[in-house]
Amino acid sequence: MAPSPRELADLPFADHLRPFDGVLAEGGDYDTVHLDGDAFDGAICDNARFLESAFSSVTFTGGRGRGARFNEVWLDGVRWVGTDLADTDWQDGELNGCVLAGLEMFSARLHRVVFHRCKLESVNLRTATLRNVTFVDCLLRDVDLGGAALTEVAFPGSALEDVRFGKARMAKVDLRGATRLEIADGYDALGGATIGSGQLMELAPMLADALGITVRDGGAAR
């Protein structure tokens, strides 16, 4: 069963949160802070560290946070547009009802992260590492997972549209719960994934093409 999203008050560190008051800066250390309704345009916070922190209805436009670390964070209703988040670390995070659009997240590392009802559009996750990550009732459109390593990743109730898996490596990836499975490339990278029989029928022509199989009805050639 897919995990249910938690409310702010349910977080184990909720009583320790304090309002964020300041600016995001490179190498900043943000421990048990609550960013609520803030809007950041072009903020630069490379190598910043967020620990046991919450983000409510926050908007990030542009900017850069390369190498930032997000450990035990909770994001609700966050909009992240056109930001460079390459090489970031995410561990024990929850994202609820968030929009991630036009993000550079190549080489990011996500471990024990859950996305609930999120929209990911034109997100670059090439060569990223996803381990124990779940997308629940999400939309992934034009998401690039080329060369990524996916382990114990599931997509219950999620729609995948024009997702790219070229040269990805998969282990214990469960695609059976996906409501839509449209793969732009990387059919040959699905080894290590589990799909349903109905999905197999839909993907069969593309899988055959990727494997160089010729499908032709009729009698044996003479």
PDB file of N, CA and C in Angstrom, residues 4-106:
ATOM      1  N   SER A   4       0.675   7.291   2.995  1.00  0.00           N
ATOM      2  CA  SER A   4      -0.182   8.471   2.954  1.00  0.00           C
ATOM      3  C   SER A   4       0.617   9.712   3.326  1.00  0.00           C
ATOM      4  N   PRO A   5       0.293  10.850   2.712  1.00  0.00           N
ATOM      5  CA  PRO A   5       1.031  12.077   3.068  1.00  0.00           C
ATOM      6  C   PRO A   5       0.721  12.512   4.492  1.00  0.00           C
ATOM      7  N   ARG A   6       1.701  13.086   5.136  1.00  0.00           N
ATOM      8  CA  ARG A   6       1.511  13.569   6.495  1.00  0.00           C
ATOM      9  C   ARG A   6       1.244  15.069   6.496  1.00  0.00           C
ATOM     10  N   GLU A   7       0.620  15.531   7.543  1.00  0.00           N
ATOM     11  CA  GLU A   7       0.418  16.958   7.752  1.00  0.00           C
ATOM     12  C   GLU A   7       1.602  17.510   8.536  1.00  0.00           C
ATOM     13  N   LEU A   8       1.738  18.823   8.504  1.00  0.00           N
ATOM     14  CA  LEU A   8       2.850  19.466   9.199  1.00  0.00           C
ATOM     15  C   LEU A   8       2.901  19.051  10.665  1.00  0.00           C
ATOM     16  N   ALA A   9       1.738  19.033  11.311  1.00  0.00           N
ATOM     17  CA  ALA A   9       1.704  18.720  12.741  1.00  0.00           C
ATOM     18  C   ALA A   9       2.110  17.286  13.046  1.00  0.00           C
ATOM     19  N   ASP A  10       2.091  16.417  12.016  1.00  0.00           N
ATOM     20  CA  ASP A  10       2.441  15.016  12.226  1.00  0.00           C
ATOM     21  C   ASP A  10       3.939  14.756  12.200  1.00  0.00           C
ATOM     22  N   LEU A  11       4.704  15.740  11.796  1.00  0.00           N
ATOM     23  CA  LEU A  11       6.139  15.531  11.675  1.00  0.00           C
ATOM     24  C   LEU A  11       6.773  15.388  13.057  1.00  0.00           C
ATOM     25  N   PRO A  12       7.724  14.477  13.198  1.00  0.00           N
ATOM     26  CA  PRO A  12       8.337  14.282  14.521  1.00  0.00           C
ATOM     27  C   PRO A  12       9.088  15.501  15.032  1.00  0.00           C
ATOM     28  N   PHE A  13       9.466  16.400  14.110  1.00  0.00           N
ATOM     29  CA  PHE A  13      10.198  17.597  14.529  1.00  0.00           C
ATOM     30  C   PHE A  13       9.319  18.852  14.480  1.00  0.00           C
ATOM     31  N   ALA A  14       7.993  18.690  14.364  1.00  0.00           N
ATOM     32  CA  ALA A  14       7.082  19.834  14.211  1.00  0.00           C
ATOM     33  C   ALA A  14       7.199  20.824  15.373  1.00  0.00           C
ATOM     34  N   ASP A  15       7.307  20.328  16.588  1.00  0.00           N
ATOM     35  CA  ASP A  15       7.355  21.222  17.754  1.00  0.00           C
ATOM     36  C   ASP A  15       8.648  22.021  17.832  1.00  0.00           C
ATOM     37  N   HIS A  16       9.654  21.620  17.063  1.00  0.00           N
ATOM     38  CA  HIS A  16      10.942  22.308  17.114  1.00  0.00           C
ATOM     39  C   HIS A  16      11.130  23.308  15.976  1.00  0.00           C
ATOM     40  N   LEU A  17      10.158  23.347  15.055  1.00  0.00           N
ATOM     41  CA  LEU A  17      10.293  24.250  13.912  1.00  0.00           C
ATOM     42  C   LEU A  17      10.202  25.712  14.341  1.00  0.00           C
ATOM     43  N   ARG A  18      11.010  26.534  13.701  1.00  0.00           N
ATOM     44  CA  ARG A  18      10.933  27.967  13.947  1.00  0.00           C
ATOM     45  C   ARG A  18      10.803  28.669  12.597  1.00  0.00           C
ATOM     46  N   PRO A  19      10.113  29.811  12.550  1.00  0.00           N
ATOM     47  CA  PRO A  19       9.913  30.521  11.280  1.00  0.00           C
ATOM     48  C   PRO A  19      11.237  30.902  10.636  1.00  0.00           C
ATOM     49  N   PHE A  20      11.301  30.736   9.321  1.00  0.00           N
ATOM     50  CA  PHE A  20      12.496  31.150   8.588  1.00  0.00           C
ATOM     51  C   PHE A  20      12.520  32.670   8.513  1.00  0.00           C
ATOM     52  N   ASP A  21      13.647  33.260   8.848  1.00  0.00           N
ATOM     53  CA  ASP A  21      13.780  34.711   8.828  1.00  0.00           C
ATOM     54  C   ASP A  21      15.179  35.045   8.344  1.00  0.00           C
ATOM     55  N   GLY A  22      15.293  35.302   7.055  1.00  0.00           N
ATOM     56  CA  GLY A  22      16.611  35.605   6.531  1.00  0.00           C
ATOM     57  C   GLY A  22      16.662  35.369   5.036  1.00  0.00           C
ATOM     58  N   VAL A  23      17.831  35.035   4.535  1.00  0.00           N
ATOM     59  CA  VAL A  23      18.012  34.799   3.112  1.00  0.00           C
ATOM     60  C   VAL A  23      18.682  33.437   2.936  1.00  0.00           C
ATOM     61  N   LEU A  24      18.473  32.871   1.749  1.00  0.00           N
ATOM     62  CA  LEU A  24      19.160  31.635   1.410  1.00  0.00           C
ATOM     63  C   LEU A  24      20.539  31.990   0.864  1.00  0.00           C
ATOM     64  N   ALA A  25      21.547  31.299   1.343  1.00  0.00           N
ATOM     65  CA  ALA A  25      22.913  31.643   0.961  1.00  0.00           C
ATOM     66  C   ALA A  25      23.721  30.390   0.665  1.00  0.00           C
ATOM     67  N   GLU A  26      24.787  30.564  -0.098  1.00  0.00           N
ATOM     68  CA  GLU A  26      25.673  29.442  -0.392  1.00  0.00           C
ATOM     69  C   GLU A  26      26.256  28.897   0.908  1.00  0.00           C
ATOM     70  N   GLY A  27      26.220  27.575   1.029  1.00  0.00           N
ATOM     71  CA  GLY A  27      26.780  26.940   2.216  1.00  0.00           C
ATOM     72  C   GLY A  27      25.983  27.182   3.479  1.00  0.00           C
ATOM     73  N   GLY A  28      24.765  27.719   3.349  1.00  0.00           N
ATOM     74  CA  GLY A  28      23.959  27.995   4.535  1.00  0.00           C
ATOM     75  C   GLY A  28      23.544  26.729   5.262  1.00  0.00           C
ATOM     76  N   ASP A  29      23.390  26.833   6.567  1.00  0.00           N
ATOM     77  CA  ASP A  29      23.008  25.694   7.402  1.00  0.00           C
ATOM     78  C   ASP A  29      21.640  26.004   8.009  1.00  0.00           C
ATOM     79  N   TYR A  30      20.608  25.271   7.584  1.00  0.00           N
ATOM     80  CA  TYR A  30      19.238  25.562   8.001  1.00  0.00           C
ATOM     81  C   TYR A  30      18.674  24.330   8.713  1.00  0.00           C
ATOM     82  N   ASP A  31      18.562  24.458  10.016  1.00  0.00           N
ATOM     83  CA  ASP A  31      18.153  23.333  10.861  1.00  0.00           C
ATOM     84  C   ASP A  31      16.817  23.675  11.527  1.00  0.00           C
ATOM     85  N   THR A  32      15.836  22.781  11.382  1.00  0.00           N
ATOM     86  CA  THR A  32      14.491  22.936  11.962  1.00  0.00           C
ATOM     87  C   THR A  32      13.891  24.319  11.669  1.00  0.00           C
ATOM     88  N   VAL A  33      13.879  24.698  10.392  1.00  0.00           N
ATOM     89  CA  VAL A  33      13.248  25.954  10.000  1.00  0.00           C
ATOM     90  C   VAL A  33      11.987  25.656   9.200  1.00  0.00           C
ATOM     91  N   HIS A  34      11.039  26.579   9.262  1.00  0.00           N
ATOM     92  CA  HIS A  34       9.784  26.452   8.512  1.00  0.00           C
ATOM     93  C   HIS A  34       9.685  27.624   7.549  1.00  0.00           C
ATOM     94  N   LEU A  35       9.810  27.324   6.252  1.00  0.00           N
ATOM     95  CA  LEU A  35       9.633  28.338   5.220  1.00  0.00           C
ATOM     96  C   LEU A  35       8.168  28.301   4.818  1.00  0.00           C
ATOM     97  N   ASP A  36       7.459  29.378   5.056  1.00  0.00           N
ATOM     98  CA  ASP A  36       6.010  29.394   4.872  1.00  0.00           C
ATOM     99  C   ASP A  36       5.601  30.567   3.981  1.00  0.00           C
ATOM    100  N   GLY A  37       5.191  30.244   2.729  1.00  0.00           N
ATOM    101  CA  GLY A  37       4.714  31.282   1.822  1.00  0.00           C
ATOM    102  C   GLY A  37       5.801  32.153   1.225  1.00  0.00           C
ATOM    103  N   ASP A  38       7.038  31.783   1.404  1.00  0.00           N
ATOM    104  CA  ASP A  38       8.141  32.601   0.882  1.00  0.00           C
ATOM    105  C   ASP A  38       8.260  32.433  -0.636  1.00  0.00           C
ATOM    106  N   ALA A  39       8.790  33.451  -1.298  1.00  0.00           N
ATOM    107  CA  ALA A  39       9.049  33.408  -2.734  1.00  0.00           C
ATOM    108  C   ALA A  39      10.501  33.806  -2.974  1.00  0.00           C
ATOM    109  N   PHE A  40      11.236  32.946  -3.682  1.00  0.00           N
ATOM    110  CA  PHE A  40      12.650  33.192  -3.943  1.00  0.00           C
ATOM    111  C   PHE A  40      12.855  33.263  -5.452  1.00  0.00           C
ATOM    112  N   ASP A  41      13.406  34.356  -5.916  1.00  0.00           N
ATOM    113  CA  ASP A  41      13.646  34.561  -7.342  1.00  0.00           C
ATOM    114  C   ASP A  41      15.151  34.666  -7.572  1.00  0.00           C
ATOM    115  N   GLY A  42      15.716  33.632  -8.189  1.00  0.00           N
ATOM    116  CA  GLY A  42      17.145  33.655  -8.484  1.00  0.00           C
ATOM    117  C   GLY A  42      18.043  33.417  -7.293  1.00  0.00           C
ATOM    118  N   ALA A  43      17.523  32.792  -6.249  1.00  0.00           N
ATOM    119  CA  ALA A  43      18.341  32.556  -5.057  1.00  0.00           C
ATOM    120  C   ALA A  43      19.475  31.572  -5.363  1.00  0.00           C
ATOM    121  N   ILE A  44      20.653  31.842  -4.818  1.00  0.00           N
ATOM    122  CA  ILE A  44      21.815  30.978  -4.963  1.00  0.00           C
ATOM    123  C   ILE A  44      22.128  30.364  -3.601  1.00  0.00           C
ATOM    124  N   CYS A  45      21.956  29.050  -3.509  1.00  0.00           N
ATOM    125  CA  CYS A  45      22.207  28.390  -2.218  1.00  0.00           C
ATOM    126  C   CYS A  45      22.963  27.081  -2.441  1.00  0.00           C
ATOM    127  N   ASP A  46      23.991  27.147  -3.273  1.00  0.00           N
ATOM    128  CA  ASP A  46      24.833  25.975  -3.494  1.00  0.00           C
ATOM    129  C   ASP A  46      25.373  25.454  -2.165  1.00  0.00           C
ATOM    130  N   ASN A  47      25.373  24.103  -2.046  1.00  0.00           N
ATOM    131  CA  ASN A  47      25.945  23.426  -0.878  1.00  0.00           C
ATOM    132  C   ASN A  47      25.269  23.801   0.440  1.00  0.00           C
ATOM    133  N   ALA A  48      24.054  24.318   0.351  1.00  0.00           N
ATOM    134  CA  ALA A  48      23.305  24.585   1.584  1.00  0.00           C
ATOM    135  C   ALA A  48      22.840  23.259   2.191  1.00  0.00           C
ATOM    136  N   ARG A  49      22.494  23.301   3.462  1.00  0.00           N
ATOM    137  CA  ARG A  49      22.064  22.083   4.168  1.00  0.00           C
ATOM    138  C   ARG A  49      20.756  22.372   4.899  1.00  0.00           C
ATOM    139  N   PHE A  50      19.746  21.567   4.590  1.00  0.00           N
ATOM    140  CA  PHE A  50      18.449  21.680   5.257  1.00  0.00           C
ATOM    141  C   PHE A  50      18.206  20.391   6.040  1.00  0.00           C
ATOM    142  N   LEU A  51      18.039  20.518   7.338  1.00  0.00           N
ATOM    143  CA  LEU A  51      17.840  19.357   8.198  1.00  0.00           C
ATOM    144  C   LEU A  51      16.560  19.538   9.012  1.00  0.00           C
ATOM    145  N   GLU A  52      15.681  18.517   8.963  1.00  0.00           N
ATOM    146  CA  GLU A  52      14.420  18.551   9.705  1.00  0.00           C
ATOM    147  C   GLU A  52      13.719  19.892   9.514  1.00  0.00           C
ATOM    148  N   SER A  53      13.471  20.223   8.265  1.00  0.00           N
ATOM    149  CA  SER A  53      12.857  21.500   7.920  1.00  0.00           C
ATOM    150  C   SER A  53      11.605  21.287   7.084  1.00  0.00           C
ATOM    151  N   ALA A  54      10.734  22.304   7.042  1.00  0.00           N
ATOM    152  CA  ALA A  54       9.470  22.217   6.316  1.00  0.00           C
ATOM    153  C   ALA A  54       9.328  23.404   5.374  1.00  0.00           C
ATOM    154  N   PHE A  55       8.714  23.145   4.218  1.00  0.00           N
ATOM    155  CA  PHE A  55       8.466  24.172   3.214  1.00  0.00           C
ATOM    156  C   PHE A  55       6.964  24.152   2.905  1.00  0.00           C
ATOM    157  N   SER A  56       6.262  25.235   3.187  1.00  0.00           N
ATOM    158  CA  SER A  56       4.820  25.306   2.918  1.00  0.00           C
ATOM    159  C   SER A  56       4.533  26.413   1.910  1.00  0.00           C
ATOM    160  N   SER A  57       3.947  26.041   0.747  1.00  0.00           N
ATOM    161  CA  SER A  57       3.541  27.016  -0.274  1.00  0.00           C
ATOM    162  C   SER A  57       4.681  27.974  -0.628  1.00  0.00           C
ATOM    163  N   VAL A  58       5.862  27.425  -0.797  1.00  0.00           N
ATOM    164  CA  VAL A  58       7.036  28.216  -1.156  1.00  0.00           C
ATOM    165  C   VAL A  58       7.236  28.151  -2.674  1.00  0.00           C
ATOM    166  N   THR A  59       7.719  29.255  -3.266  1.00  0.00           N
ATOM    167  CA  THR A  59       7.989  29.308  -4.700  1.00  0.00           C
ATOM    168  C   THR A  59       9.454  29.629  -4.941  1.00  0.00           C
ATOM    169  N   PHE A  60      10.084  28.797  -5.760  1.00  0.00           N
ATOM    170  CA  PHE A  60      11.466  29.041  -6.191  1.00  0.00           C
ATOM    171  C   PHE A  60      11.440  29.253  -7.698  1.00  0.00           C
ATOM    172  N   THR A  61      11.969  30.357  -8.165  1.00  0.00           N
ATOM    173  CA  THR A  61      12.035  30.640  -9.601  1.00  0.00           C
ATOM    174  C   THR A  61      13.488  30.883  -9.985  1.00  0.00           C
ATOM    175  N   GLY A  62      13.982  30.085 -10.915  1.00  0.00           N
ATOM    176  CA  GLY A  62      15.379  30.229 -11.305  1.00  0.00           C
ATOM    177  C   GLY A  62      16.298  29.895 -10.149  1.00  0.00           C
ATOM    178  N   GLY A  63      17.466  30.488 -10.179  1.00  0.00           N
ATOM    179  CA  GLY A  63      18.417  30.282  -9.096  1.00  0.00           C
ATOM    180  C   GLY A  63      19.153  28.956  -9.195  1.00  0.00           C
ATOM    181  N   ARG A  64      19.912  28.672  -8.129  1.00  0.00           N
ATOM    182  CA  ARG A  64      20.767  27.486  -8.147  1.00  0.00           C
ATOM    183  C   ARG A  64      20.991  26.980  -6.732  1.00  0.00           C
ATOM    184  N   GLY A  65      20.969  25.653  -6.615  1.00  0.00           N
ATOM    185  CA  GLY A  65      21.249  25.038  -5.323  1.00  0.00           C
ATOM    186  C   GLY A  65      22.085  23.785  -5.486  1.00  0.00           C
ATOM    187  N   ARG A  66      23.083  23.847  -6.342  1.00  0.00           N
ATOM    188  CA  ARG A  66      23.914  22.673  -6.617  1.00  0.00           C
ATOM    189  C   ARG A  66      24.589  22.157  -5.345  1.00  0.00           C
ATOM    190  N   GLY A  67      24.553  20.850  -5.194  1.00  0.00           N
ATOM    191  CA  GLY A  67      25.219  20.238  -4.066  1.00  0.00           C
ATOM    192  C   GLY A  67      24.509  20.427  -2.737  1.00  0.00           C
ATOM    193  N   ALA A  68      23.302  20.995  -2.755  1.00  0.00           N
ATOM    194  CA  ALA A  68      22.564  21.190  -1.499  1.00  0.00           C
ATOM    195  C   ALA A  68      22.103  19.845  -0.942  1.00  0.00           C
ATOM    196  N   ARG A  69      21.919  19.785   0.378  1.00  0.00           N
ATOM    197  CA  ARG A  69      21.485  18.558   1.048  1.00  0.00           C
ATOM    198  C   ARG A  69      20.140  18.807   1.724  1.00  0.00           C
ATOM    199  N   PHE A  70      19.201  17.906   1.472  1.00  0.00           N
ATOM    200  CA  PHE A  70      17.864  17.985   2.066  1.00  0.00           C
ATOM    201  C   PHE A  70      17.640  16.695   2.848  1.00  0.00           C
ATOM    202  N   ASN A  71      17.786  16.792   4.158  1.00  0.00           N
ATOM    203  CA  ASN A  71      17.687  15.615   5.016  1.00  0.00           C
ATOM    204  C   ASN A  71      16.493  15.754   5.953  1.00  0.00           C
ATOM    205  N   GLU A  72      15.540  14.817   5.844  1.00  0.00           N
ATOM    206  CA  GLU A  72      14.316  14.852   6.642  1.00  0.00           C
ATOM    207  C   GLU A  72      13.576  16.174   6.433  1.00  0.00           C
ATOM    208  N   VAL A  73      13.177  16.406   5.181  1.00  0.00           N
ATOM    209  CA  VAL A  73      12.437  17.622   4.847  1.00  0.00           C
ATOM    210  C   VAL A  73      11.029  17.268   4.396  1.00  0.00           C
ATOM    211  N   TRP A  74      10.125  18.213   4.569  1.00  0.00           N
ATOM    212  CA  TRP A  74       8.718  18.060   4.206  1.00  0.00           C
ATOM    213  C   TRP A  74       8.334  19.265   3.370  1.00  0.00           C
ATOM    214  N   LEU A  75       7.868  19.007   2.142  1.00  0.00           N
ATOM    215  CA  LEU A  75       7.493  20.079   1.227  1.00  0.00           C
ATOM    216  C   LEU A  75       6.030  19.921   0.850  1.00  0.00           C
ATOM    217  N   ASP A  76       5.260  20.990   1.025  1.00  0.00           N
ATOM    218  CA  ASP A  76       3.834  20.943   0.728  1.00  0.00           C
ATOM    219  C   ASP A  76       3.453  22.151  -0.137  1.00  0.00           C
ATOM    220  N   GLY A  77       2.903  21.870  -1.332  1.00  0.00           N
ATOM    221  CA  GLY A  77       2.474  22.947  -2.208  1.00  0.00           C
ATOM    222  C   GLY A  77       3.602  23.828  -2.701  1.00  0.00           C
ATOM    223  N   VAL A  78       4.781  23.258  -2.851  1.00  0.00           N
ATOM    224  CA  VAL A  78       5.957  24.022  -3.288  1.00  0.00           C
ATOM    225  C   VAL A  78       6.024  24.032  -4.810  1.00  0.00           C
ATOM    226  N   ARG A  79       6.365  25.189  -5.383  1.00  0.00           N
ATOM    227  CA  ARG A  79       6.580  25.326  -6.822  1.00  0.00           C
ATOM    228  C   ARG A  79       8.058  25.619  -7.060  1.00  0.00           C
ATOM    229  N   TRP A  80       8.695  24.757  -7.846  1.00  0.00           N
ATOM    230  CA  TRP A  80      10.119  24.894  -8.124  1.00  0.00           C
ATOM    231  C   TRP A  80      10.270  24.953  -9.633  1.00  0.00           C
ATOM    232  N   VAL A  81      10.613  26.115 -10.186  1.00  0.00           N
ATOM    233  CA  VAL A  81      10.603  26.318 -11.638  1.00  0.00           C
ATOM    234  C   VAL A  81      11.967  26.823 -12.121  1.00  0.00           C
ATOM    235  N   GLY A  82      12.551  26.087 -13.068  1.00  0.00           N
ATOM    236  CA  GLY A  82      13.772  26.553 -13.721  1.00  0.00           C
ATOM    237  C   GLY A  82      14.982  26.680 -12.822  1.00  0.00           C
ATOM    238  N   THR A  83      15.067  25.847 -11.790  1.00  0.00           N
ATOM    239  CA  THR A  83      16.177  25.929 -10.838  1.00  0.00           C
ATOM    240  C   THR A  83      17.200  24.834 -11.111  1.00  0.00           C
ATOM    241  N   ASP A  84      18.450  25.131 -10.880  1.00  0.00           N
ATOM    242  CA  ASP A  84      19.529  24.166 -11.041  1.00  0.00           C
ATOM    243  C   ASP A  84      19.769  23.476  -9.697  1.00  0.00           C
ATOM    244  N   LEU A  85      19.333  22.215  -9.605  1.00  0.00           N
ATOM    245  CA  LEU A  85      19.502  21.430  -8.380  1.00  0.00           C
ATOM    246  C   LEU A  85      20.366  20.206  -8.646  1.00  0.00           C
ATOM    247  N   ALA A  86      21.323  20.352  -9.536  1.00  0.00           N
ATOM    248  CA  ALA A  86      22.201  19.232  -9.871  1.00  0.00           C
ATOM    249  C   ALA A  86      23.031  18.821  -8.659  1.00  0.00           C
ATOM    250  N   ASP A  87      23.276  17.508  -8.576  1.00  0.00           N
ATOM    251  CA  ASP A  87      24.168  16.954  -7.549  1.00  0.00           C
ATOM    252  C   ASP A  87      23.648  17.191  -6.130  1.00  0.00           C
ATOM    253  N   THR A  88      22.331  17.314  -5.990  1.00  0.00           N
ATOM    254  CA  THR A  88      21.754  17.495  -4.654  1.00  0.00           C
ATOM    255  C   THR A  88      21.500  16.139  -3.997  1.00  0.00           C
ATOM    256  N   ASP A  89      21.422  16.156  -2.677  1.00  0.00           N
ATOM    257  CA  ASP A  89      21.150  14.957  -1.878  1.00  0.00           C
ATOM    258  C   ASP A  89      19.797  15.113  -1.199  1.00  0.00           C
ATOM    259  N   TRP A  90      18.930  14.104  -1.377  1.00  0.00           N
ATOM    260  CA  TRP A  90      17.626  14.097  -0.731  1.00  0.00           C
ATOM    261  C   TRP A  90      17.486  12.789   0.041  1.00  0.00           C
ATOM    262  N   GLN A  91      17.252  12.898   1.334  1.00  0.00           N
ATOM    263  CA  GLN A  91      17.095  11.685   2.133  1.00  0.00           C
ATOM    264  C   GLN A  91      15.949  11.863   3.122  1.00  0.00           C
ATOM    265  N   ASP A  92      15.068  10.856   3.147  1.00  0.00           N
ATOM    266  CA  ASP A  92      13.919  10.875   4.059  1.00  0.00           C
ATOM    267  C   ASP A  92      13.083  12.135   3.852  1.00  0.00           C
ATOM    268  N   GLY A  93      12.647  12.347   2.603  1.00  0.00           N
ATOM    269  CA  GLY A  93      11.854  13.528   2.278  1.00  0.00           C
ATOM    270  C   GLY A  93      10.461  13.180   1.802  1.00  0.00           C
ATOM    271  N   GLU A  94       9.534  14.117   1.981  1.00  0.00           N
ATOM    272  CA  GLU A  94       8.167  13.989   1.493  1.00  0.00           C
ATOM    273  C   GLU A  94       7.796  15.256   0.725  1.00  0.00           C
ATOM    274  N   LEU A  95       7.264  15.078  -0.481  1.00  0.00           N
ATOM    275  CA  LEU A  95       6.806  16.203  -1.292  1.00  0.00           C
ATOM    276  C   LEU A  95       5.341  15.978  -1.606  1.00  0.00           C
ATOM    277  N   ASN A  96       4.492  16.903  -1.161  1.00  0.00           N
ATOM    278  CA  ASN A  96       3.049  16.775  -1.325  1.00  0.00           C
ATOM    279  C   ASN A  96       2.504  17.901  -2.196  1.00  0.00           C
ATOM    280  N   GLY A  97       1.838  17.533  -3.302  1.00  0.00           N
ATOM    281  CA  GLY A  97       1.209  18.539  -4.149  1.00  0.00           C
ATOM    282  C   GLY A  97       2.167  19.570  -4.690  1.00  0.00           C
ATOM    283  N   CYS A  98       3.389  19.165  -5.004  1.00  0.00           N
ATOM    284  CA  CYS A  98       4.403  20.103  -5.479  1.00  0.00           C
ATOM    285  C   CYS A  98       4.489  20.094  -7.008  1.00  0.00           C
ATOM    286  N   VAL A  99       4.992  21.184  -7.561  1.00  0.00           N
ATOM    287  CA  VAL A  99       5.238  21.295  -8.999  1.00  0.00           C
ATOM    288  C   VAL A  99       6.726  21.514  -9.210  1.00  0.00           C
ATOM    289  N   LEU A 100       7.340  20.628  -9.994  1.00  0.00           N
ATOM    290  CA  LEU A 100       8.750  20.747 -10.347  1.00  0.00           C
ATOM    291  C   LEU A 100       8.809  20.845 -11.860  1.00  0.00           C
ATOM    292  N   ALA A 101       9.222  21.984 -12.380  1.00  0.00           N
ATOM    293  CA  ALA A 101       9.201  22.209 -13.827  1.00  0.00           C
ATOM    294  C   ALA A 101      10.523  22.807 -14.289  1.00  0.00           C
ATOM    295  N   GLY A 102      11.067  22.228 -15.348  1.00  0.00           N
ATOM    296  CA  GLY A 102      12.299  22.761 -15.926  1.00  0.00           C
ATOM    297  C   GLY A 102      13.485  22.712 -14.987  1.00  0.00           C
ATOM    298  N   LEU A 103      13.559  21.680 -14.147  1.00  0.00           N
ATOM    299  CA  LEU A 103      14.658  21.590 -13.182  1.00  0.00           C
ATOM    300  C   LEU A 103      15.826  20.789 -13.741  1.00  0.00           C
ATOM    301  N   GLU A 104      17.031  21.213 -13.390  1.00  0.00           N
ATOM    302  CA  GLU A 104      18.231  20.439 -13.657  1.00  0.00           C
ATOM    303  C   GLU A 104      18.573  19.680 -12.379  1.00  0.00           C
ATOM    304  N   MET A 105      18.326  18.371 -12.402  1.00  0.00           N
ATOM    305  CA  MET A 105      18.611  17.549 -11.229  1.00  0.00           C
ATOM    306  C   MET A 105      19.508  16.373 -11.594  1.00  0.00           C
ATOM    307  N   PHE A 106      20.340  16.564 -12.610  1.00  0.00           N
ATOM    308  CA  PHE A 106      21.217  15.472 -12.989  1.00  0.00           C
ATOM    309  C   PHE A 106      22.208  15.174 -11.863  1.00  0.00           C
TER     310      PHE A 106
END
